[in-house]
Amino acid sequence: MSIIPVSAETPIPPRFRAPRRRLSSYIQRLRSGDEIAHLITLAFAAAVVLITVLLVYELWTHSALPRQRFGWRFLVTSTWDPVLENFGALPFIFGTLVTSAVSLGLALPLGVGAAIFLAELAPPRISQRLAFVIELLAAVPSVILGLLGIFLLVPFLRTEVEPVLKATLGFLPLFQGQIYGIGLLAASVILTIMIIPFIISISREVLLAVPVDQREAALALGATRWEATWRVVVPYAKTGIYGSIFLALARALGETMAVTMVIGNDPRISSSLFAPGYTIAAVIANEFTEATGNLYLQSLIELGLVLFLVTIIINALARVLIVVTTRRGTGHP
Amino acid sequence: MNSRLGWRKFVNAFMLTLTGLCALLSVSVLLIVLGYLAWNGWQYLTWTFLTHLPAPVGESGGGMANAIVGSAKLLLIAAITGIPTGLLGGIYLAEFGGRTFSFLVRYSADLLNGVPSIVMGIFAYTVVVLPMHHFSALAGGLALGVMLIPIVLRSTEDFLRAVPNPLREGALALGASKWKAIATIVIPASIRAIATGALLGLARVAGETAPLLFTSFNNQFWSHGLNQPTASLPVMIYQYAISPYPDWHRQAWAAGFILLMLVLIANVGARLILSRKSPALR
């Protein structure tokens, strides 16, 4: 219509923005299929958002009964009595926190140590192969680790490890009491095996993202390999390593099968790691199909909601920390 | 001065060894897992195990044919629901997406990715099992499908973004419309990577047990159609492992062996294919 080409900066006079023209261009785009392709992919992208909203909505509405009945008391009382319909989640929260904390304590030095070795000290070829093997470890289904836990780890803990711990460190309340094999310690060890791959592979990535000149500068000043790593590279990547720890923590909190199979499933709070315990995920797995009555079922769903909220918050934190570090490291803002 | 240097060299060597040991220990755990499972599982793996239904409690023999078929069924439902959603959502993010809405989609996907699998089971239970009053293959498959979505979505987006822009520009310059450029140039250029991403996702949900416990539940017999409780390998491993019967323990080992082999073959295969691609598409 207009003969003079209109550049983007020139404001278009109103009379040139005739509706017919916009409509025709829309029809043209429609005919070429672009608009349809856009709308179809948009619909599926929107479906992802909808599913997430639905997930939160379902968890929230299906846990309304215990929220009204118990309120915040649900989180801090420790009776779990399906017969009298009195539910408190404290023993499960306790078990979840203890197993996660112990497994983090075990996995952290091992995982970060291995990541440092793979990223900084090992020759690249060996590093790549080992990292590949460790990623495979992350792919082992949790139920299989539980199977090995029952038949390999638990007997080993019962006959070899726990008696020794009791004899040498028995003065601590952590290592007292009857030895069963199953219990908080067994669950923690299984969790350690499950979260180490995450700590290693993410810490390794974060360490690899540290700029090379940081290392060169330290080495040029006469630092040994280890000093350059420990005093320069690791502090640089610290935030990202924290991120990997939080990610591992979120995994540990939500892990179900392997823990359910070796923890003993006994809702009590004990100071000893040898004692059987229970976690939030395990009680949902064990009792969900047996839950009679709405209040019982909804109490289990409220436990799921608690687990959901905690893991989501920790996950978000982990992602932020990792993104901050890798972006800073590679120099792309 | 010299002794201080010696000390520093000693610390260096010591810490190198120590971190090396950490890596060695982590890797050896995998070897123990693989070795012990292979040793036990291979022994108990028989033809009967692969082709027969579970024996009644107390009788020896029997197999897990229904669980193998059930797992395949669940994975099929998961693939049909999860892969297209993740794929098309990923295409939207990489090719069409604006700012705000894309952020929302990415954020939702990350949220879904972080949901503990047992909570995903509760979700499928409230959405499918409660209204239909049935434990069913459909509920289990959908739970796995929803877990698959974020994995496929993020890998699709990453791989599409790795396709160099000149390819798109070339297609557009030749007069192709945008969707034609995407469908005939961009996606074929990265289809192998996207497929392996989906394969990795399937391998991951194949081993999930927790979301199946109260969605597809379990079944000692063949299940027909989609609206019946359905056996699956992970749930069978769980139930047989915690049972008191030695015969069932042996079958749990055999089932664990099959499951682990499937997962590892899918993983190794996918990664080998990915690493053969150009580094831009990794």
Coordinates of C-alpha atoms in Angstrom, one line a residue:
Chain A
M1 CA 0.0 0.0 0.0
S2 CA 2.6 2.5 1.0
I3 CA 5.3 3.0 -1.4
I4 CA 7.8 4.6 0.9
P5 CA 9.5 1.9 3.1
V6 CA 8.9 2.6 6.7
S7 CA 11.7 1.9 9.1
A8 CA 11.2 0.6 12.5
E9 CA 12.2 3.9 14.2
T10 CA 9.7 6.0 12.2
P11 CA 6.4 6.2 13.9
I12 CA 3.7 5.0 11.6
P13 CA 1.0 7.5 11.0
P14 CA -2.4 6.1 12.1
R15 CA -3.9 5.9 8.7
F16 CA -1.3 3.4 7.6
R17 CA -2.2 1.0 10.4
A18 CA -5.3 -0.1 8.7
P19 CA -6.9 -3.2 10.4
R20 CA -7.3 -4.9 7.0
R21 CA -3.5 -5.0 6.6
R22 CA -2.9 -6.6 10.0
L23 CA -5.6 -9.1 9.4
S24 CA -4.2 -10.1 6.1
S25 CA -0.8 -10.6 7.5
Y26 CA -2.3 -12.7 10.2
I27 CA -4.1 -14.8 7.7
Q28 CA -0.9 -15.2 5.7
R29 CA 0.9 -16.4 8.8
L30 CA -2.0 -18.7 9.6
R31 CA -1.9 -20.1 6.0
S32 CA 1.8 -20.6 6.2
G33 CA 1.3 -22.7 9.4
D34 CA 3.4 -20.6 11.7
E35 CA 0.6 -19.4 13.8
I36 CA -0.8 -23.0 14.2
A37 CA 2.6 -24.4 15.1
H38 CA 3.0 -21.6 17.6
L39 CA -0.4 -22.3 19.2
I40 CA 0.1 -26.0 19.3
T41 CA 3.5 -25.8 21.1
L42 CA 2.1 -23.0 23.3
A43 CA -0.8 -25.3 24.4
F44 CA 1.6 -28.1 25.4
A45 CA 3.9 -25.6 27.2
A46 CA 0.8 -24.3 29.0
A47 CA -0.1 -27.9 29.9
V48 CA 3.2 -28.2 31.8
V49 CA 2.2 -25.1 33.9
L50 CA -1.3 -26.4 34.4
I51 CA -0.1 -29.8 35.6
T52 CA 2.1 -28.1 38.2
V53 CA -0.8 -25.9 39.4
L54 CA -3.0 -28.9 39.5
L55 CA -0.4 -30.9 41.5
V56 CA -0.3 -28.1 44.2
Y57 CA -4.0 -27.8 44.2
E58 CA -4.7 -31.5 44.6
L59 CA -2.2 -31.8 47.5
W60 CA -3.7 -28.8 49.2
T61 CA -7.4 -29.7 48.9
H62 CA -6.8 -33.3 49.8
S63 CA -5.1 -32.4 53.0
A64 CA -7.7 -30.0 54.3
L65 CA -9.2 -32.3 57.0
P66 CA -6.1 -32.8 59.1
R67 CA -5.2 -29.2 58.6
Q68 CA -8.5 -28.1 60.2
R69 CA -8.4 -30.8 62.9
F70 CA -4.8 -30.6 64.0
G71 CA -3.4 -27.3 62.6
W72 CA 0.3 -26.8 63.3
R73 CA 0.1 -29.4 66.1
F74 CA 0.3 -32.0 63.3
L75 CA 4.0 -31.1 62.8
V76 CA 5.1 -31.2 66.5
T77 CA 3.2 -34.1 68.1
S78 CA 4.4 -37.6 68.0
T79 CA 1.3 -39.9 68.3
W80 CA 0.4 -41.8 65.1
D81 CA -2.7 -43.6 66.0
P82 CA -5.0 -44.7 63.1
V83 CA -7.5 -46.4 65.5
L84 CA -8.2 -43.3 67.5
E85 CA -7.6 -41.1 64.5
N86 CA -4.9 -39.0 66.2
F87 CA -2.1 -38.0 63.9
G88 CA 1.2 -36.3 64.6
A89 CA 4.1 -36.3 62.2
L90 CA 7.1 -35.6 64.5
P91 CA 8.7 -39.1 64.4
F92 CA 8.7 -39.1 60.6
I93 CA 10.1 -35.6 60.4
F94 CA 12.7 -36.6 62.9
G95 CA 13.7 -39.7 61.0
T96 CA 13.8 -37.8 57.7
L97 CA 16.0 -35.1 59.1
V98 CA 18.4 -37.5 60.9
T99 CA 18.9 -39.8 57.9
S100 CA 19.4 -36.8 55.6
A101 CA 21.8 -35.1 57.9
V102 CA 23.9 -38.2 58.6
S103 CA 24.0 -39.1 54.9
L104 CA 25.1 -35.6 54.0
G105 CA 27.8 -35.8 56.6
L106 CA 29.1 -39.0 55.1
A107 CA 28.7 -38.0 51.5
L108 CA 30.0 -34.5 51.7
P109 CA 33.7 -35.1 52.3
L110 CA 33.7 -38.1 50.0
G111 CA 31.8 -36.4 47.2
V112 CA 33.7 -33.1 47.2
G113 CA 37.0 -34.9 47.6
A114 CA 36.2 -37.1 44.5
A115 CA 35.0 -34.0 42.6
I116 CA 38.2 -32.1 43.3
F117 CA 40.2 -35.1 42.2
L118 CA 38.2 -35.5 39.0
A119 CA 38.1 -31.8 38.1
E120 CA 41.5 -30.6 39.1
L121 CA 44.0 -33.4 39.7
A122 CA 43.2 -36.4 37.5
P123 CA 44.3 -36.5 33.8
P124 CA 41.3 -35.5 31.7
R125 CA 40.9 -38.9 30.1
I126 CA 40.7 -40.7 33.4
S127 CA 38.5 -37.9 34.8
Q128 CA 36.0 -38.3 31.9
R129 CA 35.7 -42.1 32.2
L130 CA 35.3 -42.0 36.0
A131 CA 32.7 -39.2 35.7
F132 CA 30.8 -41.4 33.3
V133 CA 30.9 -44.4 35.7
I134 CA 29.7 -42.2 38.5
E135 CA 26.8 -40.9 36.4
L136 CA 25.8 -44.6 35.9
L137 CA 25.7 -45.0 39.6
A138 CA 23.1 -42.2 39.7
A139 CA 21.0 -44.2 37.3
V140 CA 20.8 -47.3 39.5
P141 CA 17.1 -47.5 40.5
S142 CA 16.5 -47.0 44.2
V143 CA 14.6 -50.2 44.7
I144 CA 17.7 -52.1 43.6
L145 CA 19.9 -50.3 46.1
G146 CA 17.2 -51.3 48.7
L147 CA 17.5 -54.9 47.6
L148 CA 21.3 -54.8 48.1
G149 CA 20.7 -52.9 51.3
I150 CA 18.5 -55.7 52.8
F151 CA 20.7 -58.7 51.8
L152 CA 24.3 -57.2 51.7
L153 CA 24.5 -54.0 53.7
V154 CA 22.3 -54.8 56.7
P155 CA 24.0 -58.1 57.6
F156 CA 27.4 -56.4 57.1
L157 CA 26.4 -53.5 59.4
R158 CA 25.0 -55.9 62.0
T159 CA 28.0 -58.3 62.2
E160 CA 31.0 -56.1 61.2
V161 CA 30.4 -52.3 61.6
E162 CA 28.0 -51.7 64.4
P163 CA 29.7 -53.9 67.0
V164 CA 33.0 -52.1 66.3
L165 CA 31.3 -48.7 66.5
K166 CA 29.6 -49.7 69.8
A167 CA 32.9 -50.9 71.3
T168 CA 34.9 -47.9 70.3
L169 CA 32.4 -45.0 70.3
G170 CA 29.8 -46.5 72.6
F171 CA 30.2 -43.7 75.1
L172 CA 28.3 -41.4 72.6
P173 CA 24.5 -41.8 72.8
L174 CA 24.6 -42.1 69.0
F175 CA 26.1 -45.6 69.1
Q176 CA 24.3 -47.2 72.0
G177 CA 21.5 -49.7 72.4
Q178 CA 20.5 -52.9 70.7
I179 CA 22.1 -53.8 67.4
Y180 CA 19.6 -54.8 64.7
G181 CA 21.4 -54.0 61.4
I182 CA 18.3 -52.3 60.0
G183 CA 17.7 -48.8 61.3
L184 CA 18.7 -45.2 60.9
L185 CA 22.4 -46.0 60.2
A186 CA 21.6 -48.4 57.4
A187 CA 19.2 -45.9 55.8
S188 CA 21.8 -43.2 56.1
V189 CA 24.5 -45.4 54.4
I190 CA 22.1 -46.2 51.5
L191 CA 21.2 -42.6 51.1
T192 CA 24.9 -41.7 51.1
I193 CA 25.4 -44.1 48.1
M194 CA 22.4 -42.5 46.4
I195 CA 23.4 -38.8 46.8
I196 CA 27.2 -39.1 46.2
P197 CA 26.8 -39.2 42.4
F198 CA 24.9 -35.9 42.5
I199 CA 27.5 -34.1 44.7
I200 CA 30.3 -35.4 42.5
S201 CA 28.9 -34.6 39.1
I202 CA 27.6 -31.1 40.0
S203 CA 30.7 -30.1 42.0
R204 CA 32.9 -31.3 39.2
E205 CA 31.0 -29.2 36.7
V206 CA 31.2 -26.2 38.9
L207 CA 34.9 -26.7 39.5
L208 CA 35.5 -27.1 35.8
A209 CA 33.8 -23.7 35.2
V210 CA 36.4 -21.9 37.3
P211 CA 38.5 -19.8 34.8
V212 CA 41.9 -21.3 34.0
D213 CA 43.8 -18.0 34.7
Q214 CA 42.8 -18.3 38.4
R215 CA 44.8 -21.6 38.6
E216 CA 47.7 -20.2 36.5
A217 CA 48.0 -17.2 38.7
A218 CA 48.3 -19.3 41.8
L219 CA 50.7 -21.7 40.3
A220 CA 52.9 -18.8 39.0
L221 CA 53.2 -17.5 42.5
G222 CA 54.7 -20.8 43.5
A223 CA 51.7 -22.7 45.0
T224 CA 51.7 -26.4 44.8
R225 CA 48.9 -28.1 42.8
W226 CA 47.0 -28.8 46.0
E227 CA 47.4 -25.2 47.3
A228 CA 46.2 -23.7 44.1
T229 CA 43.2 -26.0 44.2
W230 CA 42.3 -25.6 47.9
R231 CA 43.1 -21.9 48.3
V232 CA 42.0 -20.5 45.0
V233 CA 39.8 -22.8 42.9
V234 CA 37.6 -24.3 45.7
P235 CA 36.8 -20.9 47.3
Y236 CA 35.9 -19.6 43.8
A237 CA 33.5 -22.4 43.2
K238 CA 32.2 -22.5 46.8
T239 CA 28.7 -21.3 46.1
G240 CA 28.1 -23.9 43.4
I241 CA 29.4 -26.6 45.7
Y242 CA 26.8 -25.5 48.3
G243 CA 24.3 -25.8 45.5
S244 CA 25.2 -29.4 44.8
I245 CA 24.9 -30.1 48.6
F246 CA 21.4 -28.6 48.7
L247 CA 20.4 -30.6 45.6
A248 CA 21.7 -33.8 47.3
L249 CA 19.7 -32.8 50.4
A250 CA 16.5 -32.5 48.4
R251 CA 17.1 -36.0 47.0
A252 CA 17.8 -37.4 50.4
L253 CA 14.6 -36.0 51.9
G254 CA 12.4 -37.3 49.2
E255 CA 14.0 -40.7 48.7
T256 CA 11.6 -43.5 49.4
M257 CA 12.2 -47.1 48.4
A258 CA 15.7 -47.8 49.5
V259 CA 15.1 -46.1 52.8
T260 CA 11.7 -47.9 53.4
M261 CA 13.5 -51.3 52.9
V262 CA 16.2 -50.8 55.5
I263 CA 15.1 -48.3 58.1
G264 CA 12.9 -50.6 60.2
N265 CA 9.7 -48.6 59.9
D266 CA 9.1 -47.9 63.6
P267 CA 7.7 -44.5 64.5
R268 CA 9.8 -43.7 67.5
I269 CA 12.3 -41.0 68.4
S270 CA 15.6 -42.4 69.6
S271 CA 19.0 -40.9 70.1
S272 CA 20.8 -44.0 68.8
L273 CA 21.6 -44.5 65.1
F274 CA 21.3 -48.2 65.6
A275 CA 17.6 -47.9 66.4
P276 CA 14.9 -48.5 63.8
G277 CA 13.2 -45.3 62.6
Y278 CA 10.7 -44.0 60.0
T279 CA 10.7 -41.3 57.4
I280 CA 7.9 -39.2 55.8
A281 CA 8.4 -40.9 52.4
A282 CA 8.5 -44.4 54.0
V283 CA 5.3 -44.0 56.0
I284 CA 3.5 -42.8 52.8
A285 CA 4.8 -45.8 50.9
N286 CA 3.8 -48.3 53.6
E287 CA 0.4 -47.0 54.8
F288 CA -1.2 -45.3 51.8
T289 CA -3.0 -48.3 50.5
E290 CA -4.1 -49.4 54.0
A291 CA -5.4 -46.0 55.0
T292 CA -9.0 -46.4 56.0
G293 CA -11.0 -43.3 56.6
N294 CA -10.6 -39.9 55.1
L295 CA -8.7 -38.3 58.0
Y296 CA -6.0 -41.1 57.9
L297 CA -5.6 -40.8 54.1
Q298 CA -5.5 -37.0 54.2
S299 CA -3.0 -37.0 57.0
L300 CA -0.7 -39.1 54.8
I301 CA -1.3 -36.6 51.9
E302 CA -0.5 -33.7 54.2
L303 CA 2.8 -35.5 55.0
G304 CA 3.3 -35.5 51.2
L305 CA 2.5 -31.8 51.1
V306 CA 5.1 -31.1 53.8
L307 CA 7.7 -33.2 51.9
F308 CA 6.8 -31.4 48.6
L309 CA 7.2 -27.9 50.1
V310 CA 10.5 -28.6 51.8
T311 CA 12.1 -30.3 48.8
I312 CA 10.9 -27.6 46.4
I313 CA 12.3 -24.8 48.5
I314 CA 15.7 -26.6 48.8
N315 CA 15.7 -27.4 45.1
A316 CA 15.1 -23.8 44.2
L317 CA 17.9 -22.7 46.5
A318 CA 20.3 -25.2 44.9
R319 CA 19.5 -24.1 41.4
V320 CA 20.1 -20.5 42.2
L321 CA 23.5 -21.2 43.8
I322 CA 24.6 -23.4 40.9
V323 CA 23.5 -20.9 38.2
V324 CA 25.2 -18.0 40.0
T325 CA 28.5 -19.9 40.1
T326 CA 28.7 -21.4 36.7
R327 CA 27.7 -18.1 35.1
R328 CA 30.3 -16.1 37.0
G329 CA 32.9 -18.8 36.2
T330 CA 32.4 -19.0 32.4
G331 CA 32.3 -15.2 32.2
H332 CA 28.9 -15.0 30.5
P333 CA 26.7 -12.7 32.6
Chain B
M1 CA 62.9 -22.8 54.3
N2 CA 63.7 -26.2 52.8
S3 CA 61.8 -28.2 55.4
R4 CA 58.7 -25.9 54.9
L5 CA 58.9 -26.7 51.2
G6 CA 59.2 -30.4 51.9
W7 CA 56.1 -30.1 54.2
R8 CA 54.1 -28.4 51.4
K9 CA 55.2 -31.0 49.0
F10 CA 54.1 -33.7 51.4
V11 CA 50.7 -32.1 51.9
N12 CA 50.3 -31.9 48.2
A13 CA 51.1 -35.5 47.6
F14 CA 49.0 -36.6 50.6
M15 CA 45.9 -34.7 49.5
L16 CA 46.2 -35.8 45.9
T17 CA 46.2 -39.4 47.2
L18 CA 43.3 -38.7 49.6
T19 CA 41.0 -37.2 46.9
G20 CA 42.0 -40.0 44.5
L21 CA 40.9 -42.5 47.2
C22 CA 37.5 -40.7 47.5
A23 CA 37.0 -41.1 43.8
L24 CA 38.1 -44.7 43.8
L25 CA 35.8 -45.5 46.7
S26 CA 32.8 -43.9 45.0
V27 CA 33.5 -45.8 41.8
S28 CA 34.0 -49.1 43.6
V29 CA 30.5 -48.8 45.2
L30 CA 29.1 -49.0 41.6
L31 CA 31.3 -52.1 40.9
I32 CA 30.1 -53.7 44.1
V33 CA 26.5 -53.0 43.2
L34 CA 26.9 -54.3 39.7
G35 CA 29.0 -57.3 40.6
Y36 CA 26.9 -58.5 43.5
L37 CA 23.7 -58.1 41.6
A38 CA 25.0 -59.8 38.4
W39 CA 26.4 -62.7 40.5
N40 CA 23.1 -63.3 42.3
G41 CA 20.7 -62.3 39.5
W42 CA 22.3 -64.3 36.7
Q43 CA 22.2 -67.5 38.8
Y44 CA 18.5 -67.3 39.4
L45 CA 17.5 -66.1 35.9
T46 CA 15.7 -68.9 34.2
W47 CA 13.4 -69.4 31.3
T48 CA 10.5 -70.1 33.6
F49 CA 11.1 -66.8 35.3
L50 CA 10.7 -64.9 32.0
T51 CA 7.6 -66.8 30.8
H52 CA 5.5 -67.8 33.8
L53 CA 3.1 -66.1 36.1
P54 CA 4.0 -65.8 39.8
A55 CA 3.5 -69.0 41.8
P56 CA 0.9 -68.9 44.6
V57 CA 2.4 -68.2 48.0
G58 CA 4.2 -71.2 49.4
E59 CA 4.8 -72.9 46.1
S60 CA 8.2 -72.6 44.5
G61 CA 8.8 -71.8 40.9
G62 CA 6.8 -69.4 38.8
G63 CA 8.1 -66.2 37.2
M64 CA 7.4 -62.6 36.5
A65 CA 6.1 -62.6 32.9
N66 CA 3.2 -60.4 33.9
A67 CA 5.5 -57.8 35.6
I68 CA 7.7 -57.6 32.5
V69 CA 4.7 -57.0 30.3
G70 CA 3.2 -54.7 32.9
S71 CA 6.3 -52.6 33.1
A72 CA 6.4 -52.3 29.3
K73 CA 2.7 -51.2 29.3
L74 CA 3.3 -48.6 32.0
L75 CA 6.3 -47.2 30.1
L76 CA 4.3 -47.1 26.9
I77 CA 1.6 -45.0 28.5
A78 CA 4.3 -42.8 30.1
A79 CA 6.0 -42.4 26.7
I80 CA 2.7 -41.6 24.9
T81 CA 1.7 -38.9 27.4
G82 CA 5.1 -37.6 28.6
I83 CA 7.3 -37.4 25.5
P84 CA 5.0 -35.3 23.2
T85 CA 4.2 -32.9 26.0
G86 CA 7.8 -32.4 26.8
L87 CA 8.9 -32.3 23.2
L88 CA 6.4 -29.7 22.0
G89 CA 6.8 -27.7 25.2
G90 CA 10.6 -27.8 24.6
I91 CA 10.1 -26.6 21.0
Y92 CA 8.0 -23.8 22.3
L93 CA 10.7 -22.7 24.7
A94 CA 13.5 -22.9 22.2
E95 CA 11.8 -21.5 19.1
F96 CA 8.7 -19.5 19.9
G97 CA 8.8 -18.5 23.6
G98 CA 8.6 -15.0 24.8
R99 CA 10.0 -13.9 28.1
T100 CA 7.5 -14.0 30.9
F101 CA 5.6 -17.1 29.9
S102 CA 8.7 -19.1 29.0
F103 CA 10.0 -18.3 32.5
L104 CA 6.8 -19.7 33.9
V105 CA 7.0 -22.9 31.9
R106 CA 10.7 -23.4 32.8
Y107 CA 10.0 -22.7 36.4
S108 CA 7.1 -25.2 36.4
A109 CA 9.2 -27.9 34.7
D110 CA 12.0 -27.4 37.4
L111 CA 9.3 -27.7 40.1
L112 CA 8.0 -30.9 38.6
N113 CA 11.5 -32.2 38.3
G114 CA 12.1 -31.6 42.0
V115 CA 8.9 -33.3 43.2
P116 CA 9.8 -36.4 45.2
S117 CA 8.5 -39.5 43.3
I118 CA 6.3 -40.6 46.1
V119 CA 4.5 -37.2 46.0
M120 CA 4.0 -37.8 42.3
G121 CA 2.3 -41.0 43.2
I122 CA -0.1 -39.2 45.6
F123 CA -0.9 -36.8 42.7
A124 CA -1.8 -39.6 40.3
Y125 CA -3.8 -41.2 43.0
T126 CA -5.9 -38.1 43.7
V127 CA -6.3 -37.3 40.0
V128 CA -6.9 -40.8 38.5
V129 CA -7.4 -43.5 41.1
L130 CA -9.9 -41.6 43.4
P131 CA -12.3 -40.6 40.6
M132 CA -12.1 -44.0 38.9
H133 CA -12.2 -46.0 42.1
H134 CA -9.6 -48.4 40.7
F135 CA -5.9 -48.9 40.9
S136 CA -5.0 -49.0 37.2
A137 CA -2.2 -49.2 34.7
L138 CA -3.5 -45.8 33.5
A139 CA -2.8 -44.1 36.8
G140 CA 0.7 -45.6 37.1
G141 CA 1.5 -44.7 33.5
L142 CA 0.4 -41.2 33.9
A143 CA 2.4 -40.8 37.1
L144 CA 5.5 -41.9 35.2
G145 CA 4.5 -39.7 32.2
V146 CA 4.3 -36.6 34.4
M147 CA 7.8 -37.4 35.7
L148 CA 9.0 -37.7 32.2
I149 CA 7.8 -34.3 31.0
P150 CA 10.4 -32.1 32.7
I151 CA 13.3 -34.4 31.6
V152 CA 12.2 -34.4 28.0
L153 CA 11.3 -30.7 28.0
R154 CA 14.6 -29.4 29.3
S155 CA 16.7 -31.8 27.1
T156 CA 14.7 -30.9 24.0
E157 CA 15.2 -27.2 24.7
D158 CA 18.9 -27.6 25.3
F159 CA 19.5 -29.6 22.1
L160 CA 17.4 -27.3 19.9
R161 CA 19.3 -24.3 21.3
A162 CA 22.5 -26.0 20.3
V163 CA 21.5 -26.1 16.7
P164 CA 23.5 -23.3 15.0
N165 CA 21.4 -20.3 14.0
P166 CA 22.7 -20.1 10.4
L167 CA 20.8 -23.3 9.7
R168 CA 17.6 -21.5 10.6
E169 CA 18.5 -18.4 8.7
G170 CA 19.4 -20.5 5.6
A171 CA 16.0 -22.2 5.6
L172 CA 14.2 -18.9 6.1
A173 CA 16.3 -17.2 3.3
L174 CA 15.2 -19.9 0.9
G175 CA 11.6 -18.9 1.6
A176 CA 10.6 -21.6 4.1
S177 CA 8.1 -20.5 6.7
K178 CA 9.2 -20.7 10.3
W179 CA 7.5 -24.0 11.1
K180 CA 8.8 -25.6 8.0
A181 CA 12.3 -24.5 8.9
I182 CA 11.8 -26.0 12.4
A183 CA 10.2 -29.2 11.1
T184 CA 12.5 -29.9 8.2
I185 CA 15.8 -28.4 9.3
V186 CA 16.1 -27.7 13.0
I187 CA 14.5 -30.8 14.4
P188 CA 16.2 -33.3 12.0
A189 CA 19.5 -31.7 12.9
S190 CA 19.0 -32.6 16.5
I191 CA 16.7 -35.5 16.4
R192 CA 19.2 -38.0 17.6
A193 CA 20.1 -36.0 20.6
I194 CA 16.5 -35.4 21.4
A195 CA 15.7 -39.1 21.1
T196 CA 18.5 -40.1 23.4
G197 CA 17.3 -37.5 25.9
A198 CA 13.9 -39.1 25.8
L199 CA 15.5 -42.5 26.2
L200 CA 17.4 -41.4 29.2
G201 CA 14.2 -40.1 30.7
L202 CA 12.4 -43.4 30.1
A203 CA 15.3 -45.3 31.6
R204 CA 15.0 -43.1 34.7
V205 CA 11.3 -43.6 35.2
A206 CA 11.5 -47.3 34.4
G207 CA 13.2 -47.9 37.8
E208 CA 10.7 -45.8 39.7
T209 CA 8.8 -47.7 42.3
A210 CA 7.3 -45.3 44.8
P211 CA 4.8 -43.6 42.4
L212 CA 3.5 -47.1 41.4
L213 CA 2.8 -48.5 44.9
F214 CA -0.7 -46.9 45.0
T215 CA -1.4 -46.1 41.4
S216 CA -0.8 -49.3 39.3
F217 CA -0.5 -51.2 42.6
N218 CA 0.3 -54.9 41.9
N219 CA -1.3 -58.0 40.4
Q220 CA -0.3 -61.6 40.6
F221 CA -2.1 -62.4 37.3
W222 CA -2.2 -60.9 33.8
S223 CA -3.9 -57.6 33.6
H224 CA -6.1 -56.7 30.7
G225 CA -6.9 -53.3 29.5
L226 CA -5.8 -50.1 31.2
N227 CA -8.3 -50.0 34.1
Q228 CA -6.9 -52.9 36.2
P229 CA -4.2 -53.1 38.8
T230 CA -1.0 -54.0 37.0
A231 CA 2.2 -55.7 38.1
S232 CA 5.6 -54.0 37.3
L233 CA 9.2 -55.1 37.8
P234 CA 10.1 -52.4 40.4
V235 CA 7.1 -53.1 42.6
M236 CA 7.6 -56.9 42.3
I237 CA 11.2 -56.5 43.4
Y238 CA 10.1 -54.4 46.4
Q239 CA 7.4 -56.9 47.5
Y240 CA 9.5 -60.0 46.9
A241 CA 12.5 -58.5 48.7
I242 CA 10.6 -57.7 51.9
S243 CA 8.8 -61.0 51.9
P244 CA 9.9 -63.9 54.2
Y245 CA 10.3 -66.5 51.4
P246 CA 13.8 -67.5 50.1
D247 CA 12.3 -68.5 46.8
W248 CA 10.8 -65.0 46.4
H249 CA 14.2 -63.5 47.3
R250 CA 15.8 -65.3 44.5
Q251 CA 13.2 -64.0 42.1
A252 CA 13.8 -60.5 43.4
W253 CA 17.5 -60.9 42.5
A254 CA 16.7 -62.1 39.0
A255 CA 14.2 -59.2 38.5
G256 CA 16.7 -56.7 39.8
F257 CA 19.3 -58.0 37.4
I258 CA 16.9 -57.6 34.4
L259 CA 15.9 -54.1 35.5
L260 CA 19.4 -52.9 36.2
M261 CA 20.6 -54.3 32.8
L262 CA 17.8 -52.4 31.0
V263 CA 18.6 -49.2 32.7
L264 CA 22.3 -49.4 32.3
I265 CA 22.1 -50.4 28.6
A266 CA 19.8 -47.5 27.9
N267 CA 22.2 -45.1 29.7
V268 CA 25.4 -46.3 28.2
G269 CA 23.8 -46.5 24.7
A270 CA 22.4 -43.0 25.0
R271 CA 25.6 -41.5 26.2
L272 CA 27.6 -43.2 23.5
I273 CA 25.3 -41.9 20.8
L274 CA 25.5 -38.4 22.3
S275 CA 29.2 -38.3 22.6
R276 CA 29.6 -39.3 18.9
K277 CA 27.7 -36.2 18.0
S278 CA 29.5 -32.9 17.4
P279 CA 30.5 -31.2 20.6
A280 CA 28.0 -28.4 20.0
L281 CA 25.1 -30.8 20.4
R282 CA 26.3 -32.3 23.7

